[in-house]
Every structure is written in structure tokens, then in C-alpha cells.
């Protein structure tokens, strides 16, 4: 296992590209929501891209991912095709879940992406289980489990930390601490606001990292994963981040101030990395223009793909309610 | 006030506003009443029911909770036993499943288990139902499940009047009362008649009289059922529409009285058919009014699937007006 991050040209380019893909994809999603192409609840990841990109960069294809309803970033970073993701948001049968799941319920068997869970804290026990399964089957894979600071309020967080520790399971618990669960500020919800510290109560190793710095997140994730493999124990990584936009598309944001949002925007993970790369000469402005053009084309193609997609026939409504076999 | 008569004019308001006024009035009237739940104070409620109330009533009476459903529902039960009159808001019935233990294993059992030493005068409000493309973890109608449990009272206000007035009798009741508010009702507007200052929480109501067939429904399905009755009227079929209002205990007298007159019945329920409230209503009619019936008891319910995201699939999964019309017409014409 490699816990070193080599910041060569190709690697920093990949990190920036991965974050920009999420940012631009979601800017388009926002527009498409306004024009009612996308419906239901949609939660944007604007500001938090460094977390999924940094962590997933440190994963291997054999590893598993469990995420939340705010999972467009994880889905794209993991390599779920943008076309399939956009078609899912459109509710088309070409979507990764045939349009049955939508924004909050992205699943992808090929990349071991186990959702997309719209019950806060719902993914944590599941992640304990995928890690248990991997361990019992003799695989060396880990499960990366993403969840918000709000999920820490739920009993399932505490039960899952204990189970994973007790049974020595390879789970990387990744808390995306964006300081709010909907309108509830962390300090109004938690008596102990240092989330990483909670791990001690379960004999789980932990660290907190600047979640606006993608390189720092990747380094921390690699270190955590190395420790998980070396000691066969779980790890809690708290990524301190912020969502720039509303909780969902129905949120007047009465619970926080504009200056607070502006202060955090200065730490924008995408702009920070881009500025640093340009200043240090690691990436030329022309190259960034090229990346942006490629992404614009990819997003455009994904919209065209979703537009051209088809509706699943209603006769198939009840399909998959009961499975006739376990997919292999 | 209308100057001519001196009586207050009816006020038009949304179902959401009616829920809010009910909460406000209950808290102002009794120092033991308070409301707690996720995002009820600063955010104003996930369906904006409590918007502005924390500023007026203070954050001790409109209390934000962490995302700990089993925890704060259980705390509501404890506070009720200790002498308070809590209103606990759970964002939706789907999240109430995290508190199912406290509701079913404690709230519903403590009075009986303790040999009558303790009552649990608690109200739990939550949203239910589908229609906003929120997919399978935010769209289910599980009020029928709760109606399975002895020890609970289950209310489903469908009208603005019931949204405004069912809360107070629920708080006055010595038992845990669960109130289900269908998500598609919050924006519905209606006139609130000022001379009506209270409603009961025991009876079903005939919302439209008719002689040919009885349509039994509740909550969000009431308006689709009334729409169906209007269509049937155009065809010369007079459907009587019963709004259950109270899902446990069921007001069978009203249902049986109607069926005795119409001799045909369709039950319309957004819940699934299997093991359901609609099955219970059908079984009781069969038990108690079998010989009054001229036709089999029929049901229009949600299809037996988790509710999908895609609009056309969601629509196909839920009971719709044409299906109600077709079912009723078939029974009347066929019989
Ligand atoms: C069990 C449960 N309770 C409440 C909700 C409603 N809800 C959806 S997201 C959310 C906030 C969660 O905050 P956090 O875990 O910090 O994640 P973030 O949205 O900040 O990414 C809430 C309360 C839910 N989906 N599930
Ligand atoms: Mg959060």
C-alpha cells in the first residue's frame, strides 16, 4: 500500500479535473432542476468536491463505497459514467438505476458503489456489512463510507463504529463535516463538536483534515487506508468542509449568514488548487482551458444522452421488487 | 368581521397554515405543551409548518433536536409520563421507522404494562405519502402499519378544518396519538369556518353523500376520491365518500351505515394492499355487513413496489382518479 502522494504533473491534473467535472456537472444539474428536467430532492456538493475526490483517489477498484443522498461527487469520482448519472437524474431507463432511484439513490455494481442512501446514517451499518463480507470472503478490500456531520447524531453511527472496531473490519469512515445538517449547526446538535475525537470511545483511530484541500485529503486517506490494512481495524477521517449552496433545492438558508458563506467561498477547493497550480507553474492556464473544454463537452454530451433517453415502460413497474436470482 | 351580521367571515388558509395555527394555539394555551423535532425552529420545519414560531414562542417551546429519531421520540414519551404534553414532529413517516422501537415498544405498551399506573399523553406528528418524486425512502404511506398497534390512536386529517382542530383533542387525550399529514395537502387551501372551534377525534365523516356506492378513504386520497365521485356523478352514479379521519380506532358505525344504504363499497388507500388498513376495513365490512352487500368489496391501492423516482412510474404506482372511477363504475354497472 502506498501512502505517499506524488504531486507530479499528471496527478495534479487528475485531481483538478476530477473536481472540475463534479463542479460543472452540478452547475448544469442546478439549471436542469430550474427547468424541471430533474425533480425530487437534489442535494448539491458545491464546495465539498475535495472530500470525495481526495478519498476516492486513494481507493482501488476492488474497494467498496457507501455514500449518502449528496453523492453526485462520489459517483463521478468513482467513475460512474456521467451519461448514466445524468440519465438517472432525468428518470430515464438509461440511467444507472433505470430512473428508479434518482439523485438520492445512485448505485453501480461495476464500481462497487452501494448507494446513495437518503436515510441519514442509513449507510453506516451497510458499510460495516460490506467490510464484514469482504473480510469473511478473504478479500483485502476496504469499504469507504461517506456520511455527514448530521449522521453522527444517529445511533447507527455509534453502533457501526463499535461493530467495526469490535470485529476488526476494514472500514474507512469518512465524515463530511460541513458544519450543518440541514439548518442545524453542528454546535447546536452535538455536545462534543470534535467529531474525530468520538472515535476514541470505540477504540478507533481517527484524524481531522482540511476538507477544502484535496491534496491534504488524499494524503490523510492514504495514511488511513495504510493503517487499516496494517492493523485490520477501522479508521474515522473527519473532513472539515462546507457546502456553498442550499441544503437542497428547497432551502431559504435562514440559519446561516451570507458573510459566513463568503468566508468559506474563499477556501473553494477547486479555485485553491487551480490558483496554486498556476502560480507554481505546475499547470499552464492553456491546459486548464483545455480541461474545461473537455468537461463542457462531456457535460453537454451527458445532457444530450439523457434527453435522448427513454422512459421505462410502466408494465415493468414491479420488476425487481422481488429478485429471482442473486446477480453475479 | 362582516359588518352586516357581526359574525366573523370564513378565513381562507392553507393546510400548512392550519397546522401551524393549531400548534401555536396549543402552546399558548398550556405551559406543558411544547414541540420538538428536526429543524423545527431555525429552519422553520422541513415542510415549513413551524416557520416563525420559534421567534414568537422561544426555542424552549419550539425545540430543535439533533438527528436522533429514536432518542427524541423516546424523550417525548418520558416527558409525557413526567407531566408535560409534548408534540413531537418527525419529518416524514419514513424516518419514524428509526423511532419505531420507542413508539411501539414503549409509548404503546407502558399504560397497559404498568397496570394503568402511567399514561402517555403524547402527540407525534409526521408527513406521509408520495407525489413529489422523492423515491423509495421518502414516499411511503405507513400510517396503516401504526394503525395495527393497540395502545396508539391514529389520525389522518385531510381537510384544512381537521388540520386546524384535531391537534387539541389529540393533546387532551391521555394516549399517544399519531397524526399523519399527507405531503400533497400542505399547499391545499380552503375556507376555515370561524364558528367551528373544535372537532372530534372519534368519527369518520361523510364528505359527499350518495346512494349508489360508498368510497372509503383518508388523507391525501380524499381529494382524488372526491374527484372520482364528481366524474361518476356526470355518469349518473352517486358515490358517497367517507373520510375515515381516525384510522385507529375505526368508526365502523359510519362505514356500515353507509354500506347498508349503498350496498357497494370501494376502499381507496395510498398504502399497499397486503396486510393493510384497507384489508382491515374490508374484512370488517365482510364480517359485519356481508348480507347487506350486492357486490364484492373492492380496493384501489398503491402497487406493491417501493415508490420509484421517475414521474411516470411514480404516477403508475399510486392510486389515481381514473382507477377509482373505473372500479366504482364496474361495481355499480356490473352489479
Ligand atoms: C433518518 C433521517 N432523518 C432526517 C432526514 C432528513 N434529512 C435529510 S438530509 C438531512 C441533513 C443531514 O445532514 P448531514 O448528515 O450533515 O449531511 P449534509 O446534508 O450536510 O451533507 C436531514 C435532516 C433523513 N433523510 N433521514
Ligand atoms: Mg452536514
XYZ file of C-alpha atoms and ligand atoms in Angstrom:
690
model
C 0.000 0.000 0.000
C 1.223 3.403 -0.882
C 0.513 6.228 1.491
C 2.692 8.726 -0.386
C 1.178 11.221 -2.764
C 3.394 12.140 -5.714
C 2.403 15.548 -6.893
C 3.603 15.145 -10.434
C 2.006 16.900 -13.329
C -0.301 14.082 -14.267
C -1.542 13.581 -10.740
C -2.401 17.204 -10.010
C -4.055 17.427 -13.374
C -6.201 14.428 -12.482
C -7.200 15.914 -9.144
C -8.197 19.219 -10.661
C -10.055 17.529 -13.499
C -11.968 15.281 -11.131
C -13.113 18.233 -9.024
C -13.979 20.374 -12.032
C -16.054 17.566 -13.542
C -18.188 17.457 -10.407
C -18.471 21.249 -10.212
C -19.522 21.704 -13.837
C -21.805 18.686 -13.845
C -23.665 20.060 -10.852
C -23.870 23.586 -12.240
C -25.724 22.004 -15.134
C -27.879 19.979 -12.723
C -28.894 23.201 -10.998
C -30.050 24.665 -14.327
C -31.836 21.466 -15.234
C -33.638 21.492 -11.918
C -34.827 25.035 -12.608
C -36.148 23.915 -15.968
C -37.808 20.887 -14.281
C -35.853 18.251 -16.145
C -34.655 16.999 -12.774
C -37.163 16.637 -9.930
C -37.443 15.266 -6.425
C -34.891 16.204 -3.810
C -31.466 17.131 -5.134
C -28.510 17.965 -2.893
C -25.517 19.654 -4.459
C -21.918 19.098 -3.423
C -20.650 22.567 -4.339
C -17.671 23.279 -2.046
C -17.156 19.710 -0.880
C -15.569 18.215 -4.006
C -12.140 17.787 -2.437
C -13.515 15.232 0.010
C -14.788 12.645 -2.434
C -12.011 13.274 -4.948
C -9.233 13.057 -2.344
C -10.567 9.925 -0.691
C -11.560 8.078 -3.843
C -8.186 8.846 -5.407
C -6.728 6.707 -2.612
C -9.072 3.770 -3.240
C -8.509 0.814 -5.511
C -11.084 -0.714 -7.857
C -11.585 -3.668 -5.507
C -12.693 -1.345 -2.686
C -16.321 -0.571 -1.897
C -18.098 2.757 -1.428
C -21.183 3.647 0.565
C -22.442 7.211 0.252
C -25.384 9.459 1.080
C -28.076 11.318 -0.867
C -25.439 14.014 -1.594
C -23.435 11.633 -3.744
C -23.008 13.054 -7.249
C -19.386 13.798 -6.336
C -18.600 10.294 -5.140
C -20.364 8.805 -8.149
C -18.372 10.801 -10.687
C -15.071 10.482 -8.824
C -15.570 6.736 -8.652
C -16.003 6.546 -12.409
C -19.718 6.069 -12.821
C -20.331 7.363 -16.310
C -21.620 10.892 -16.480
C -24.138 9.824 -19.115
C -25.644 7.162 -16.879
C -25.716 9.518 -13.917
C -27.407 12.320 -15.841
C -29.940 9.921 -17.335
C -30.710 8.746 -13.796
C -31.395 12.322 -12.705
C -33.744 12.613 -15.680
C -35.519 9.437 -14.568
C -34.728 7.675 -17.847
C -34.207 3.936 -18.136
C -30.691 4.515 -19.481
C -29.853 5.839 -16.004
C -27.634 3.803 -13.718
C -30.700 2.691 -11.730
C -33.155 2.787 -14.643
C -34.626 6.046 -13.318
C -35.996 4.372 -10.231
C -33.549 5.927 -7.788
C -32.912 9.494 -8.949
C -30.418 11.877 -7.419
C -30.518 10.417 -3.918
C -30.148 6.750 -4.857
C -27.200 6.175 -7.166
C -25.966 2.564 -7.266
C -23.381 0.962 -9.523
C -22.437 -2.666 -9.319
C -19.391 -2.373 -11.589
C -17.635 0.091 -9.306
C -18.886 -1.412 -6.026
C -20.939 1.697 -5.367
C -23.567 0.667 -2.822
C -25.735 3.821 -2.840
C -26.989 6.581 -2.479
C -28.908 6.410 0.851
C -31.499 9.033 1.764
C -31.886 7.934 5.360
C -29.378 9.882 7.415
C -26.961 7.367 8.925
C -28.526 4.573 6.872
C -25.305 3.747 5.055
C -23.073 3.189 8.068
C -24.280 -0.255 9.126
C -24.317 -1.302 5.482
C -20.627 -0.372 5.223
C -19.874 -2.494 8.271
C -21.541 -5.334 6.415
C -19.697 -4.950 3.135
C -16.438 -4.886 5.075
C -17.519 -7.952 7.051
C -18.372 -9.753 3.825
C -15.072 -8.836 2.217
C -13.188 -9.997 5.273
C -15.040 -13.301 5.541
C -14.512 -13.939 1.834
C -10.804 -13.306 2.209
C -10.693 -10.198 0.045
C -8.273 -7.452 1.024
C -10.697 -4.690 0.017
C -11.788 -1.855 2.279
C -15.100 -0.014 2.383
C -15.106 3.773 2.305
C -18.250 5.047 3.984
C -19.203 8.704 3.467
C -21.674 10.439 5.772
C -22.437 13.909 7.070
C -21.966 15.505 10.460
C -25.705 15.006 10.967
C -25.316 11.242 10.740
C -23.113 11.427 13.834
C -26.289 12.321 15.784
C -27.842 8.993 14.862
C -27.450 5.835 16.869
C -26.321 3.999 13.744
C -23.039 5.951 13.734
C -22.180 4.789 17.227
C -23.330 1.231 16.689
C -21.384 0.990 13.441
C -18.165 2.375 14.898
C -18.345 -0.140 17.699
C -19.176 -3.086 15.459
C -16.402 -2.294 13.007
C -13.896 -1.908 15.826
C -15.036 -4.956 17.757
C -14.908 -7.186 14.691
C -11.746 -5.553 13.295
C -13.274 -4.591 9.981
C -11.620 -2.621 7.188
C -13.923 0.412 7.098
C -12.774 3.932 6.345
C -15.457 6.102 7.919
C -15.359 9.466 6.151
C -17.317 12.200 7.879
C -18.048 15.121 5.580
C -18.346 17.714 8.295
C -19.863 20.721 6.548
C -20.964 22.205 9.889
C -24.694 21.857 9.210
C -27.290 19.160 8.975
C -29.947 20.974 7.010
C -30.458 24.061 9.202
C -28.930 22.576 12.321
C -25.487 23.936 13.147
C -23.049 21.358 14.463
C -22.636 23.080 17.818
C -26.412 23.015 18.317
C -26.590 19.296 17.541
C -23.520 17.804 19.182
C -22.290 18.150 22.745
C -18.799 17.173 21.525
C -18.206 19.022 18.275
C -14.824 17.436 17.528
C -16.124 14.522 15.530
C -12.746 12.826 15.149
C -12.481 12.611 18.928
C -15.564 10.448 19.170
C -13.615 7.570 17.663
C -11.656 7.119 20.891
C -14.777 5.876 22.631
C -14.773 2.916 20.273
C -11.000 2.384 20.184
C -10.957 3.562 16.592
C -8.062 5.585 15.184
C -9.003 8.942 13.726
C -7.814 12.193 12.221
C -9.328 15.501 11.160
C -8.233 17.088 7.916
C -8.853 20.282 5.955
C -11.541 19.090 3.588
C -11.065 22.095 1.310
C -7.566 20.896 0.399
C -7.750 17.938 -1.938
C -4.099 17.021 -1.529
C -4.395 17.029 2.251
C -7.478 14.815 1.998
C -5.714 12.378 -0.305
C -2.668 12.205 1.972
C -4.856 11.645 5.022
C -6.904 8.996 3.230
C -3.798 7.114 2.063
C -2.397 7.176 5.557
C -5.700 5.940 6.993
C -6.006 3.162 4.433
C -2.432 2.026 5.078
C -3.260 1.794 8.758
C -6.496 -0.080 8.083
C -4.570 -2.679 6.088
C -1.688 -2.866 8.542
C -3.767 -3.236 11.686
C -7.009 -4.648 10.345
C -9.036 -2.015 12.182
C -11.391 0.746 11.059
C -10.489 4.426 10.873
C -12.501 7.643 11.168
C -11.448 10.511 8.941
C -13.219 13.815 9.612
C -13.038 16.111 6.595
C -13.812 19.699 7.514
C -15.668 21.270 4.666
C -18.615 23.489 3.773
C -21.485 23.429 1.324
C -21.719 26.668 -0.604
C -25.283 26.164 -1.728
C -28.543 25.437 0.000
C -29.102 22.045 1.649
C -31.414 21.020 -1.167
C -33.362 22.892 -3.780
C -35.962 23.981 -1.189
C -33.958 25.855 1.421
C -34.126 29.574 2.190
C -30.975 29.271 4.355
C -32.366 31.282 7.247
C -29.938 29.565 9.620
C -26.648 30.999 8.347
C -25.320 34.343 7.179
C -24.094 35.497 3.797
C -20.727 36.653 5.223
C -20.188 33.171 6.653
C -20.777 31.644 3.237
C -18.496 34.222 1.598
C -15.698 33.493 4.068
C -15.858 29.824 3.208
C -16.041 30.517 -0.510
C -12.553 31.960 -0.261
C -11.443 28.432 0.587
C -13.100 26.977 -2.505
C -11.216 23.707 -3.061
C -11.305 23.990 -6.829
C -10.110 27.585 -7.015
C -7.493 26.973 -4.325
C -5.942 24.091 -6.212
C -6.170 25.855 -9.537
C -4.538 29.010 -8.201
C -1.759 27.041 -6.582
C -1.091 25.035 -9.730
C -0.969 28.142 -11.900
C 1.250 30.056 -9.501
C 3.660 27.194 -9.055
C 3.742 26.635 -12.794
C 2.590 23.032 -12.464
C -0.308 23.601 -14.790
C -0.447 26.172 -17.527
C -3.559 28.293 -17.997
C -3.961 26.877 -21.517
C -4.068 23.406 -20.141
C -6.833 24.370 -17.740
C -8.758 25.879 -20.625
C -8.402 22.560 -22.384
C -9.650 20.656 -19.350
C -12.642 22.966 -19.066
C -13.436 22.495 -22.743
C -13.315 18.712 -22.410
C -15.584 18.808 -19.388
C -18.035 21.158 -21.092
C -18.205 18.717 -23.974
C -18.700 15.776 -21.614
C -21.486 17.559 -19.718
C -23.127 18.585 -22.979
C -22.982 15.021 -24.209
C -24.447 13.736 -20.934
C -27.402 16.123 -21.271
C -27.927 15.032 -24.875
C -27.730 11.395 -23.782
C -30.285 11.942 -21.032
C -32.580 13.928 -23.328
C -32.473 11.147 -25.895
C -33.119 8.556 -23.198
C -36.380 6.663 -22.954
C -38.959 6.038 -20.242
C -39.110 2.593 -18.793
C -42.447 1.022 -19.828
C -44.907 1.156 -16.920
C -45.547 -2.557 -17.433
C -42.137 -3.067 -15.827
C -43.033 -1.120 -12.707
C -42.998 -4.125 -10.370
C -39.803 -5.622 -11.768
C -37.018 -6.124 -9.188
C -39.368 -5.789 -6.223
C -38.624 -9.457 -5.708
C -35.492 -10.804 -7.394
C -35.468 -14.216 -8.997
C -31.721 -14.650 -8.538
C -28.678 -13.010 -6.985
C -26.892 -11.072 -9.759
C -23.347 -12.315 -10.311
C -65.818 40.560 10.868
C -68.628 41.064 8.470
C -70.228 44.375 9.319
C -73.719 43.290 8.337
C -74.025 40.194 10.504
C -71.397 40.701 13.175
C -70.128 37.153 12.606
C -66.512 36.601 11.618
C -66.044 35.841 7.932
C -64.556 32.468 6.938
C -60.783 32.644 6.568
C -59.059 31.086 3.618
C -55.824 29.344 4.518
C -53.536 26.527 3.571
C -53.429 23.192 5.325
C -49.873 24.123 6.343
C -51.075 27.338 7.968
C -53.853 25.447 9.740
C -51.312 23.013 11.239
C -49.221 25.950 12.360
C -52.111 27.783 13.977
C -53.089 24.632 15.821
C -49.592 24.248 17.248
C -49.359 27.904 18.169
C -52.717 27.935 19.924
C -51.939 24.740 21.854
C -48.610 26.070 23.083
C -50.100 29.413 24.094
C -52.937 27.695 25.941
C -50.942 25.271 28.089
C -47.468 25.720 29.576
C -46.951 21.954 29.462
C -47.201 21.858 25.664
C -44.036 22.170 23.600
C -42.969 20.982 20.169
C -39.702 19.299 19.316
C -38.269 17.848 16.156
C -35.624 18.216 13.473
C -35.245 21.690 12.019
C -38.498 22.931 13.513
C -37.003 26.133 14.978
C -34.285 27.890 12.982
C -35.111 26.256 9.675
C -38.861 26.562 10.165
C -39.764 22.916 9.587
C -38.940 20.762 6.586
C -42.447 21.442 5.232
C -42.418 24.973 6.712
C -45.202 24.227 9.174
C -43.465 25.881 12.140
C -41.946 28.813 10.271
C -41.709 31.831 12.556
C -42.962 30.026 15.653
C -39.587 29.772 17.407
C -39.128 33.539 17.165
C -42.502 34.074 18.753
C -42.632 31.256 21.299
C -38.956 30.735 22.083
C -36.645 27.840 21.404
C -37.574 26.029 24.601
C -41.122 25.559 23.324
C -40.171 25.085 19.674
C -37.131 22.924 20.202
C -34.678 21.814 17.524
C -33.396 18.286 18.004
C -30.357 16.536 16.571
C -30.973 13.790 14.009
C -31.771 11.218 16.667
C -35.289 9.973 15.997
C -35.339 7.128 18.480
C -33.769 9.431 21.062
C -36.086 12.406 20.944
C -39.258 10.386 20.389
C -38.340 8.390 23.463
C -37.633 11.636 25.290
C -41.113 12.793 24.309
C -42.587 9.659 25.874
C -40.606 10.248 29.065
C -41.579 13.903 29.226
C -45.243 12.979 28.751
C -45.050 10.494 31.612
C -43.341 13.145 33.720
C -46.214 15.580 33.218
C -45.501 17.509 30.018
C -47.669 17.464 26.889
C -45.114 17.147 24.084
C -45.801 17.402 20.388
C -43.017 15.546 18.615
C -42.582 16.267 14.923
C -40.876 13.668 12.753
C -40.045 14.951 9.275
C -41.674 12.022 7.494
C -43.082 8.619 8.330
C -40.062 7.077 6.635
C -37.774 8.449 9.343
C -40.218 7.446 12.062
C -39.030 3.905 11.419
C -35.881 4.834 13.331
C -38.164 5.564 16.289
C -40.420 2.563 15.815
C -38.920 0.945 18.885
C -39.903 3.776 21.192
C -43.345 4.190 19.635
C -44.319 0.531 19.540
C -42.330 -0.923 22.432
C -42.762 1.955 24.875
C -45.453 4.524 24.035
C -47.995 1.884 23.045
C -47.253 -0.523 25.889
C -46.396 1.388 29.065
C -50.002 2.151 30.134
C -51.043 -1.495 29.864
C -47.739 -2.983 31.001
C -47.675 -0.782 34.090
C -51.140 -1.908 35.084
C -52.523 1.529 34.428
C -50.044 3.427 36.601
C -48.853 5.586 33.741
C -50.496 7.178 30.736
C -48.550 8.551 27.757
C -50.276 11.787 26.704
C -48.042 12.393 23.719
C -48.712 13.641 20.190
C -46.435 12.671 17.317
C -46.957 14.466 14.002
C -45.389 13.428 10.739
C -45.726 13.784 6.996
C -46.696 10.784 4.912
C -47.279 9.851 1.310
C -45.921 10.302 -2.181
C -46.285 12.633 -5.131
C -43.102 14.728 -5.117
C -40.796 12.245 -6.879
C -38.845 11.666 -3.688
C -38.366 7.945 -4.418
C -38.423 4.900 -2.211
C -37.025 6.229 1.061
C -39.227 9.324 1.302
C -42.599 8.410 -0.196
C -44.307 5.648 1.645
C -47.678 5.670 3.368
C -47.134 3.665 6.513
C -49.918 5.059 8.713
C -51.757 1.774 8.241
C -48.862 -0.010 9.951
C -49.242 2.152 13.012
C -52.973 1.510 12.973
C -52.060 -2.132 13.581
C -50.824 -1.367 17.084
C -53.107 -1.441 20.162
C -52.339 1.436 22.500
C -51.988 4.037 19.762
C -54.571 6.373 18.302
C -54.034 7.265 14.658
C -55.385 10.401 12.980
C -55.253 11.430 9.336
C -56.526 14.987 8.881
C -57.363 15.529 5.225
C -59.149 18.876 5.376
C -57.967 22.301 6.499
C -60.546 22.157 9.277
C -59.200 18.891 10.635
C -55.620 20.128 10.301
C -56.615 23.126 12.414
C -58.681 21.343 15.033
C -57.538 17.745 15.516
C -54.403 18.663 17.444
C -56.106 19.965 20.595
C -58.256 16.881 21.268
C -55.175 14.774 20.482
C -53.284 16.639 23.206
C -56.215 16.306 25.598
C -56.309 12.549 25.038
C -54.453 10.503 27.683
C -52.979 8.219 24.997
C -50.206 8.514 22.437
C -51.805 9.957 19.309
C -50.046 9.903 15.943
C -51.107 12.496 13.364
C -50.328 11.863 9.695
C -50.208 14.832 7.326
C -50.059 13.906 3.646
C -47.299 15.862 1.859
C -49.544 16.790 -1.041
C -52.034 18.501 1.290
C -49.790 21.208 2.774
C -50.409 23.663 -0.067
C -54.136 22.970 -0.318
C -56.320 25.922 0.578
C -59.796 26.026 1.977
C -62.115 28.251 3.965
C -61.977 27.803 7.708
C -65.378 28.380 9.276
C -64.790 30.501 12.400
C -67.895 29.262 14.180
C -66.365 25.774 14.298
C -63.937 25.784 17.186
C -63.325 22.090 17.594
C -63.705 18.649 16.035
C -63.887 15.158 17.480
C -61.207 12.527 17.040
C -63.537 9.559 17.065
C -65.707 9.682 13.980
C -65.445 9.201 10.267
C -67.175 11.834 8.132
C -69.290 11.641 5.031
C -67.680 14.238 2.760
C -70.135 13.713 -0.080
C -73.455 11.907 0.219
C -74.571 9.414 -2.427
C -76.867 6.425 -2.776
C -75.170 4.105 -5.278
C -71.793 3.209 -3.843
C -69.593 4.001 -0.842
C -65.982 5.101 -1.337
C -63.965 4.841 1.884
C -60.692 6.742 2.040
C -58.458 9.006 4.143
C -55.694 11.616 3.994
C -54.199 12.513 0.636
C -56.538 10.179 -1.214
C -59.658 12.083 -0.143
C -59.406 14.612 -2.946
C -58.749 12.085 -5.688
C -61.735 10.157 -4.374
C -63.940 13.271 -4.368
C -62.776 13.950 -7.912
C -63.765 10.413 -8.849
C -67.180 10.951 -7.245
C -67.667 14.073 -9.365
C -66.834 12.127 -12.529
C -69.192 9.335 -11.516
C -71.942 11.899 -10.901
C -71.619 13.016 -14.533
C -72.280 9.406 -15.482
C -75.336 9.221 -13.246
C -73.654 7.295 -10.418
C -73.964 8.867 -6.961
C -70.997 7.899 -4.824
C -70.883 8.513 -1.092
C -67.389 9.478 0.055
C -66.311 8.634 3.596
C -63.202 10.228 5.070
C -62.010 7.923 7.839
C -60.171 10.740 9.705
C -59.393 8.328 12.534
C -57.561 5.176 11.459
C -57.462 3.648 14.919
C -59.926 3.031 16.433
C -62.029 2.773 13.259
C -65.514 4.298 13.268
C -67.245 1.253 11.820
C -70.730 2.579 12.557
C -70.399 5.309 9.931
C -68.972 2.912 7.362
C -71.563 0.206 7.984
C -74.402 2.739 7.960
C -73.305 3.940 4.548
C -72.781 0.465 3.130
C -76.231 -0.569 4.349
C -77.638 2.196 2.143
C -75.412 1.878 -0.927
C -74.734 -1.893 -0.796
C -71.425 -1.451 -2.605
C -68.041 -0.307 -1.397
C -64.602 0.566 -2.731
C -61.738 1.325 -0.345
C -59.142 3.776 -1.610
C -55.797 3.801 0.197
C -52.328 5.017 -0.771
C -50.835 2.212 1.318
C -50.084 -1.179 -0.197
C -52.814 -3.833 -0.204
C -51.075 -6.697 1.549
C -51.616 -6.788 5.280
C -53.025 -3.291 5.260
C -55.540 -0.835 6.651
C -57.674 -1.298 3.529
C -57.636 -5.050 4.175
C -58.789 -4.418 7.742
C -61.667 -2.183 6.649
C -62.680 -4.730 4.004
C -62.567 -7.598 6.480
C -64.712 -5.756 8.995
C -67.302 -4.881 6.358
C -67.334 -8.507 5.253
C -67.711 -9.618 8.878
C -70.419 -7.230 9.855
C -72.323 -6.369 6.672
C -71.867 -9.333 4.354
C -75.587 -9.772 3.756
C -76.073 -6.062 3.031
C -73.689 -6.196 0.084
C -74.787 -6.504 -3.532
C -71.226 -6.746 -4.849
C -67.766 -7.821 -3.703
C -65.723 -5.353 -1.667
C -63.057 -3.801 -3.899
C -59.874 -1.824 -3.227
C -57.811 0.738 -5.109
C -54.352 0.898 -3.506
C -50.720 1.556 -4.384
C -48.971 -1.057 -6.471
C -46.798 -3.407 -4.453
C -43.475 -1.697 -5.147
C -41.178 0.732 -3.385
C -42.205 4.094 -4.878
C -39.909 4.899 -7.835
C -38.358 8.294 -8.638
C -39.332 8.680 -12.267
C -42.553 10.694 -12.611
C -44.417 8.303 -14.867
C -43.529 5.293 -12.717
C -44.451 7.084 -9.507
C -47.793 8.024 -11.027
C -48.389 4.458 -12.136
C -47.564 3.171 -8.659
C -50.131 5.372 -6.886
C -53.944 5.189 -6.922
C -55.260 7.664 -9.487
C -58.718 9.120 -10.073
C -59.469 7.148 -13.279
C -58.751 3.866 -11.496
C -61.172 4.807 -8.705
C -63.816 5.772 -11.254
C -63.340 2.561 -13.218
C -63.520 0.382 -10.125
C -66.691 2.088 -8.844
C -68.358 2.088 -12.253
C -67.568 -1.587 -12.705
C -69.180 -2.440 -9.367
C -72.307 -0.391 -9.999
C -72.809 -1.381 -13.632
C -71.680 -4.937 -13.122
C -73.871 -5.496 -10.098
C -33.236 9.465 9.458
C -33.410 10.745 8.732
N -33.766 11.846 9.415
C -33.929 13.018 8.765
C -33.742 13.111 7.416
C -33.951 14.434 6.680
N -32.647 14.966 6.278
C -32.148 14.732 5.064
S -30.620 15.323 4.894
C -30.590 15.933 6.449
C -29.387 16.617 6.969
C -28.245 15.682 7.126
O -27.092 16.402 7.404
P -25.652 15.807 7.301
O -25.657 14.386 7.775
O -24.740 16.726 7.977
O -25.337 15.758 5.751
P -25.262 17.001 4.723
O -26.643 17.168 4.185
O -24.775 18.181 5.449
O -24.347 16.547 3.653
C -31.796 15.674 7.087
C -32.137 16.082 8.430
C -33.395 11.927 6.738
N -33.211 11.927 5.392
N -33.214 10.776 7.406
Mg -23.685 18.297 7.195
